[in-house]
Coordinates of C-alpha atoms in Angstrom, one line a residue:
M19 CA -167.1 -227.2 -48.4
K20 CA -168.8 -228.2 -52.3
T21 CA -171.3 -230.7 -51.4
F22 CA -171.3 -234.2 -53.0
E23 CA -173.4 -237.8 -53.3
Y24 CA -171.5 -240.3 -50.3
S25 CA -172.1 -244.8 -50.8
R26 CA -169.7 -247.0 -48.6
A27 CA -169.4 -250.0 -50.5
G28 CA -169.7 -253.3 -50.0
S29 CA -167.6 -254.9 -51.5
P30 CA -164.3 -254.3 -53.8
Q31 CA -166.3 -254.9 -56.7
E32 CA -169.3 -253.0 -56.3
A33 CA -166.9 -249.9 -55.0
V34 CA -165.2 -249.7 -58.6
A35 CA -168.5 -250.2 -60.3
S36 CA -169.9 -246.9 -57.7
A37 CA -166.6 -245.2 -58.6
A38 CA -166.0 -245.6 -62.3
V39 CA -168.2 -242.5 -63.0
A40 CA -166.1 -239.3 -64.0
G41 CA -166.2 -237.0 -60.7
A42 CA -166.1 -240.3 -57.9
R43 CA -163.7 -241.1 -55.5
F44 CA -162.9 -243.5 -53.5
I45 CA -162.2 -242.2 -49.5
A46 CA -160.9 -244.6 -46.7
G47 CA -158.8 -242.3 -44.0
G48 CA -159.6 -239.0 -45.4
T49 CA -156.5 -237.6 -44.3
N50 CA -155.5 -235.9 -46.9
L51 CA -159.0 -235.6 -49.4
L52 CA -161.3 -233.9 -46.7
D53 CA -158.5 -231.3 -45.9
L54 CA -158.4 -230.7 -49.8
M55 CA -162.1 -230.9 -50.1
K56 CA -162.5 -228.6 -47.1
L57 CA -160.1 -225.6 -49.0
Q58 CA -162.5 -226.4 -52.2
V59 CA -158.7 -227.4 -53.7
M60 CA -160.9 -231.5 -54.9
T61 CA -164.4 -231.3 -55.0
P62 CA -165.7 -234.4 -55.9
D63 CA -169.3 -234.9 -56.7
A64 CA -169.1 -238.0 -55.4
L65 CA -167.5 -240.3 -52.0
V66 CA -167.6 -243.8 -52.3
D67 CA -166.2 -245.1 -49.0
I68 CA -164.2 -248.2 -49.0
S69 CA -162.7 -248.3 -45.3
R70 CA -164.9 -251.4 -44.8
L71 CA -163.7 -253.4 -47.4
P72 CA -162.2 -256.9 -46.3
L73 CA -158.4 -255.6 -47.5
D74 CA -156.4 -255.1 -43.9
Q75 CA -154.1 -258.1 -43.4
V76 CA -150.9 -258.0 -43.4
E77 CA -150.2 -261.7 -45.1
R78 CA -147.5 -263.5 -46.2
G79 CA -146.9 -263.6 -50.2
V80 CA -147.3 -267.2 -51.9
E81 CA -143.6 -267.6 -53.0
G82 CA -142.1 -265.5 -50.6
G83 CA -142.7 -261.3 -50.0
V84 CA -145.7 -260.1 -48.0
R85 CA -149.0 -259.3 -49.7
I86 CA -150.6 -255.6 -47.8
G87 CA -153.7 -254.9 -47.9
A88 CA -154.8 -251.3 -49.4
L89 CA -156.7 -250.6 -46.3
V90 CA -154.0 -251.7 -43.8
P91 CA -153.0 -249.1 -41.7
N92 CA -149.9 -247.1 -41.6
S93 CA -149.3 -247.1 -37.7
D94 CA -150.6 -251.4 -38.3
L95 CA -147.8 -251.9 -41.1
A96 CA -145.3 -249.8 -39.0
A97 CA -146.1 -251.9 -36.2
N98 CA -145.7 -255.4 -38.5
P99 CA -143.4 -257.7 -36.9
L100 CA -142.9 -259.2 -40.5
I101 CA -141.8 -256.2 -42.1
R102 CA -140.0 -254.2 -38.9
E103 CA -138.3 -258.0 -39.1
Q104 CA -137.9 -258.0 -43.3
Y105 CA -138.8 -254.9 -44.2
P106 CA -136.3 -252.4 -41.8
V107 CA -136.7 -249.9 -44.5
L108 CA -140.4 -249.6 -44.5
A109 CA -141.8 -249.5 -41.3
K110 CA -139.1 -246.8 -40.8
A111 CA -139.6 -245.0 -44.0
L112 CA -144.1 -245.2 -42.0
L113 CA -143.2 -244.0 -38.6
A114 CA -140.9 -240.8 -40.2
G115 CA -144.1 -239.7 -41.6
A116 CA -146.7 -237.6 -40.4
S117 CA -147.9 -238.0 -36.9
G118 CA -149.7 -240.4 -34.5
Q119 CA -152.7 -239.5 -35.0
L120 CA -152.9 -239.8 -38.9
R121 CA -150.6 -242.9 -38.8
N122 CA -153.6 -244.2 -37.2
K123 CA -156.2 -243.8 -40.1
A124 CA -154.3 -243.7 -43.2
S125 CA -154.2 -246.2 -45.2
T126 CA -151.4 -247.8 -47.3
G127 CA -152.9 -246.9 -50.4
G128 CA -154.4 -244.0 -49.6
N129 CA -150.5 -243.2 -48.9
L130 CA -149.0 -243.8 -52.2
L131 CA -151.9 -241.6 -53.8
Q132 CA -151.8 -238.6 -51.5
R133 CA -151.3 -235.3 -53.2
T134 CA -148.2 -232.9 -53.0
R135 CA -147.8 -230.3 -50.3
C136 CA -146.6 -226.9 -52.8
Y137 CA -148.2 -224.1 -50.6
Y138 CA -149.5 -223.4 -54.6
F139 CA -151.6 -226.8 -55.3
Y140 CA -153.4 -225.7 -51.5
D141 CA -154.1 -222.3 -53.1
P142 CA -156.9 -221.5 -55.5
G143 CA -156.0 -217.9 -55.6
M144 CA -153.0 -219.2 -57.3
G145 CA -152.0 -220.5 -60.5
C146 CA -151.7 -224.1 -60.8
N147 CA -151.4 -226.4 -63.3
K148 CA -151.8 -229.3 -60.8
R149 CA -154.8 -228.3 -59.1
E150 CA -156.7 -226.2 -62.4
P151 CA -154.3 -227.0 -65.9
G152 CA -154.1 -223.9 -67.9
T153 CA -153.1 -221.8 -65.0
G154 CA -149.7 -221.9 -64.8
C155 CA -147.0 -222.3 -62.2
S156 CA -146.6 -220.2 -59.8
A157 CA -144.1 -221.9 -58.1
Q158 CA -141.2 -221.5 -60.8
Q159 CA -141.3 -218.2 -59.4
G160 CA -142.4 -217.9 -56.3
F161 CA -141.3 -219.4 -53.0
N162 CA -140.4 -223.3 -53.7
R163 CA -137.8 -224.4 -50.9
V164 CA -139.9 -227.6 -51.4
L165 CA -140.2 -228.3 -54.6
A166 CA -138.4 -230.5 -56.8
V167 CA -135.1 -230.8 -58.3
L168 CA -135.7 -233.6 -60.8
G169 CA -137.8 -235.2 -63.2
T170 CA -139.6 -231.1 -63.6
S171 CA -140.9 -229.4 -66.3
E172 CA -142.0 -225.5 -67.1
H173 CA -146.3 -226.8 -66.1
C174 CA -144.7 -228.2 -62.9
I175 CA -141.7 -228.7 -60.3
A176 CA -143.8 -230.1 -57.4
T177 CA -143.2 -233.2 -54.7
H178 CA -144.5 -236.3 -54.3
P179 CA -144.8 -236.2 -50.2
S180 CA -145.5 -239.7 -49.2
D181 CA -142.8 -241.5 -47.2
M182 CA -143.2 -244.9 -47.5
A183 CA -143.5 -244.8 -51.4
V184 CA -139.5 -244.0 -51.4
A185 CA -139.0 -246.9 -49.2
M186 CA -142.0 -249.3 -51.4
R187 CA -139.5 -248.3 -54.8
A188 CA -136.5 -249.4 -53.3
L189 CA -138.1 -252.6 -52.6
D190 CA -139.8 -253.2 -56.0
A191 CA -142.9 -253.0 -55.0
V192 CA -146.3 -254.0 -57.2
I193 CA -149.5 -252.6 -57.0
H194 CA -152.0 -254.4 -57.5
T195 CA -155.4 -253.0 -58.5
L196 CA -159.4 -253.8 -59.4
R197 CA -160.9 -252.6 -62.5
P198 CA -164.5 -251.8 -63.0
D199 CA -164.5 -254.2 -65.6
G200 CA -163.6 -256.6 -63.3
S201 CA -160.1 -257.3 -64.6
E202 CA -157.2 -257.4 -62.2
R203 CA -153.3 -256.2 -62.8
G204 CA -149.8 -255.6 -60.7
I205 CA -148.5 -252.2 -61.4
P206 CA -144.5 -251.8 -60.6
I207 CA -144.2 -249.0 -58.6
G208 CA -142.0 -247.9 -61.0
E209 CA -144.4 -247.6 -63.4
F210 CA -147.4 -246.4 -61.6
Y211 CA -146.2 -242.9 -61.0
R212 CA -146.0 -239.8 -64.0
L213 CA -143.4 -236.9 -64.1
P214 CA -145.7 -234.4 -65.0
G215 CA -144.8 -233.3 -68.3
D216 CA -147.0 -230.9 -69.7
T217 CA -150.0 -233.0 -67.6
P218 CA -149.0 -232.5 -64.1
H219 CA -152.8 -232.9 -62.9
I220 CA -152.3 -237.4 -64.2
E221 CA -150.2 -237.9 -61.3
N222 CA -150.6 -241.9 -61.7
V223 CA -151.6 -244.3 -64.4
L224 CA -155.2 -245.5 -62.7
E225 CA -158.2 -245.7 -64.3
Q226 CA -161.2 -244.0 -63.3
G227 CA -162.5 -246.0 -60.2
E228 CA -159.3 -248.5 -60.7
L229 CA -158.8 -249.5 -56.7
I230 CA -156.0 -250.8 -55.5
T231 CA -156.4 -253.3 -53.3
A232 CA -152.9 -254.4 -52.2
I233 CA -149.3 -254.0 -52.5
A234 CA -147.2 -256.9 -52.7
L235 CA -143.3 -257.1 -52.1
P236 CA -140.3 -259.3 -53.0
P237 CA -138.6 -261.6 -51.1
A238 CA -136.6 -259.7 -48.5
P239 CA -133.5 -258.5 -50.3
A240 CA -130.3 -258.4 -48.8
G241 CA -128.3 -256.4 -47.4
V242 CA -128.6 -252.9 -44.9
Q243 CA -132.0 -251.7 -45.0
I244 CA -131.6 -247.7 -43.9
Y245 CA -133.9 -244.5 -44.3
R246 CA -133.3 -241.4 -43.9
K247 CA -135.6 -238.3 -44.1
V248 CA -133.7 -234.5 -44.0
R249 CA -136.8 -232.5 -42.4
D250 CA -137.2 -228.7 -41.4
R251 CA -138.1 -230.5 -37.8
A252 CA -138.0 -233.5 -36.0
S253 CA -141.3 -234.7 -36.3
Y254 CA -144.6 -234.0 -38.6
A255 CA -142.1 -232.4 -41.6
F256 CA -142.0 -234.0 -45.2
A257 CA -138.7 -234.3 -46.5
L258 CA -136.3 -232.0 -48.3
V259 CA -134.6 -235.4 -49.4
S260 CA -134.9 -239.3 -47.9
V261 CA -133.6 -241.6 -48.9
A262 CA -134.2 -245.4 -49.0
A263 CA -131.4 -247.9 -49.3
V264 CA -130.8 -251.6 -49.4
V265 CA -127.2 -251.8 -49.6
D266 CA -125.4 -255.1 -49.9
V267 CA -121.6 -255.3 -49.2
Q268 CA -119.5 -258.9 -50.6
E269 CA -116.2 -259.1 -49.9
G270 CA -115.2 -255.2 -49.8
R271 CA -117.6 -254.4 -52.8
I272 CA -120.6 -253.1 -53.6
A273 CA -122.8 -256.0 -54.5
S274 CA -125.8 -254.7 -55.2
A275 CA -127.2 -251.2 -54.1
S276 CA -131.4 -249.7 -54.8
L277 CA -131.9 -247.1 -54.0
A278 CA -134.7 -244.0 -53.7
F279 CA -135.0 -240.7 -52.5
G280 CA -137.9 -238.4 -51.9
G281 CA -138.4 -234.7 -51.6
L282 CA -136.4 -234.2 -55.0
A283 CA -139.3 -235.0 -57.7
H284 CA -142.8 -235.5 -58.2
M285 CA -143.0 -239.3 -58.2
P286 CA -139.9 -241.1 -55.2
W287 CA -137.4 -241.5 -57.9
R288 CA -135.1 -244.1 -58.3
D289 CA -132.4 -243.9 -61.2
P290 CA -131.0 -246.9 -62.2
A291 CA -127.2 -245.0 -63.5
V292 CA -127.1 -244.5 -59.3
E293 CA -126.8 -248.5 -58.9
A294 CA -124.4 -249.0 -61.5
A295 CA -122.5 -246.5 -60.6
L296 CA -122.4 -248.2 -57.1
V297 CA -122.4 -252.2 -58.5
G298 CA -119.1 -254.3 -58.0
Q299 CA -116.6 -250.8 -56.1
A300 CA -114.8 -250.7 -53.3
P301 CA -117.0 -248.1 -51.4
S302 CA -115.3 -244.6 -50.8
P303 CA -116.6 -241.2 -50.7
A304 CA -115.1 -240.7 -54.3
L305 CA -117.3 -243.5 -55.9
F306 CA -119.9 -241.8 -53.2
D307 CA -119.6 -238.5 -54.5
A308 CA -119.5 -240.6 -57.6
A309 CA -122.8 -242.1 -57.3
A310 CA -124.2 -238.5 -56.4
D311 CA -123.3 -237.8 -59.7
A312 CA -124.8 -239.9 -61.6
L313 CA -127.9 -238.6 -59.5
L314 CA -127.9 -235.3 -60.0
Q315 CA -127.0 -234.4 -64.0
G316 CA -129.8 -232.9 -64.3
A317 CA -131.2 -231.6 -61.3
R318 CA -131.7 -228.3 -61.7
G319 CA -132.8 -224.9 -58.8
Y320 CA -135.0 -222.4 -59.0
G321 CA -133.8 -220.1 -56.8
H322 CA -134.4 -221.0 -53.0
N323 CA -134.4 -224.7 -53.2
D324 CA -131.3 -225.0 -55.2
F325 CA -130.3 -225.7 -52.0
K326 CA -131.7 -229.6 -52.0
I327 CA -128.8 -230.3 -54.6
P328 CA -125.5 -230.0 -52.5
L329 CA -127.8 -231.7 -49.8
A330 CA -128.6 -234.5 -51.5
R331 CA -125.5 -234.8 -52.5
R332 CA -124.1 -235.0 -48.7
T333 CA -127.7 -237.4 -48.1
L334 CA -126.5 -239.9 -49.7
A335 CA -122.7 -240.0 -48.7
A336 CA -124.1 -240.7 -44.9
V337 CA -126.3 -243.1 -45.4
L338 CA -124.5 -244.9 -48.4
G339 CA -121.2 -244.5 -45.1
E340 CA -123.8 -245.8 -42.4
A341 CA -124.4 -248.4 -44.9
V342 CA -120.6 -249.5 -45.5
E343 CA -119.9 -249.5 -41.9
T344 CA -123.4 -251.5 -40.8
R345 CA -121.9 -253.8 -42.8
A346 CA -118.7 -254.4 -41.9

């Protein structure tokens, strides 16, 4: 591991000031960052410890909804009565991710920022544009079974590994931050992540030193909430395909649908065309197939991951079928 400077921030303002310089990174739980530092995939010059900042509460929002501090551990968030009652899709997604030990350490903000689990990103001996721009994407001609089929580019086919972020995408979360200049902003999660394009190393819209302070969820949506994760084994495995769904059926027709997908793209994936295909329609296998057509219109497999395309179709149909049956 490369040597680095270490400091502990006493306030959010101190944290952003310390991390505003190039080469500095925040550390909270460290469940992803420390692994990458040991492999020298990430080599920060300085770590700013934010783990003791007062950002660890789950509170009701002023206008309904909920505000989740960036340092709330994943295990605490999943067990919170308010989350379990009003946002069960989020609780289920959290419990589907990682192990109990990791959930005890992993923070809410850090979960949003975790890096891809692409094999080639983790191997400094292989070309990876995300790790080192300009070195190529070894995954496209290599073993790409767990990698993306949507939103890819010739420069990167990595996937985002978070389960929690998929649920938050379906719930229209807003990510609140503090900038080094002292200003604050709220970033809708749909605008937070970037597709790889020709700059896969730039994964989100955060500026250097910008600190996630909280995540806000709007009032609990109407309808059935479901999180389904398809993976190679039942414990501690990343999603091959996952679906976070909030579906409301009224008088035999789908009144609203919010659907986000994991394991398929560089970010938690949500396509308005999928939801538009469903809303106002009577549930049926043919309708679910039409929604899958909308989802997978631009999908592309790279050999080993070709199976993800029919798997996504079947998973979406199963989730929509469950939502309709539950509502009935």
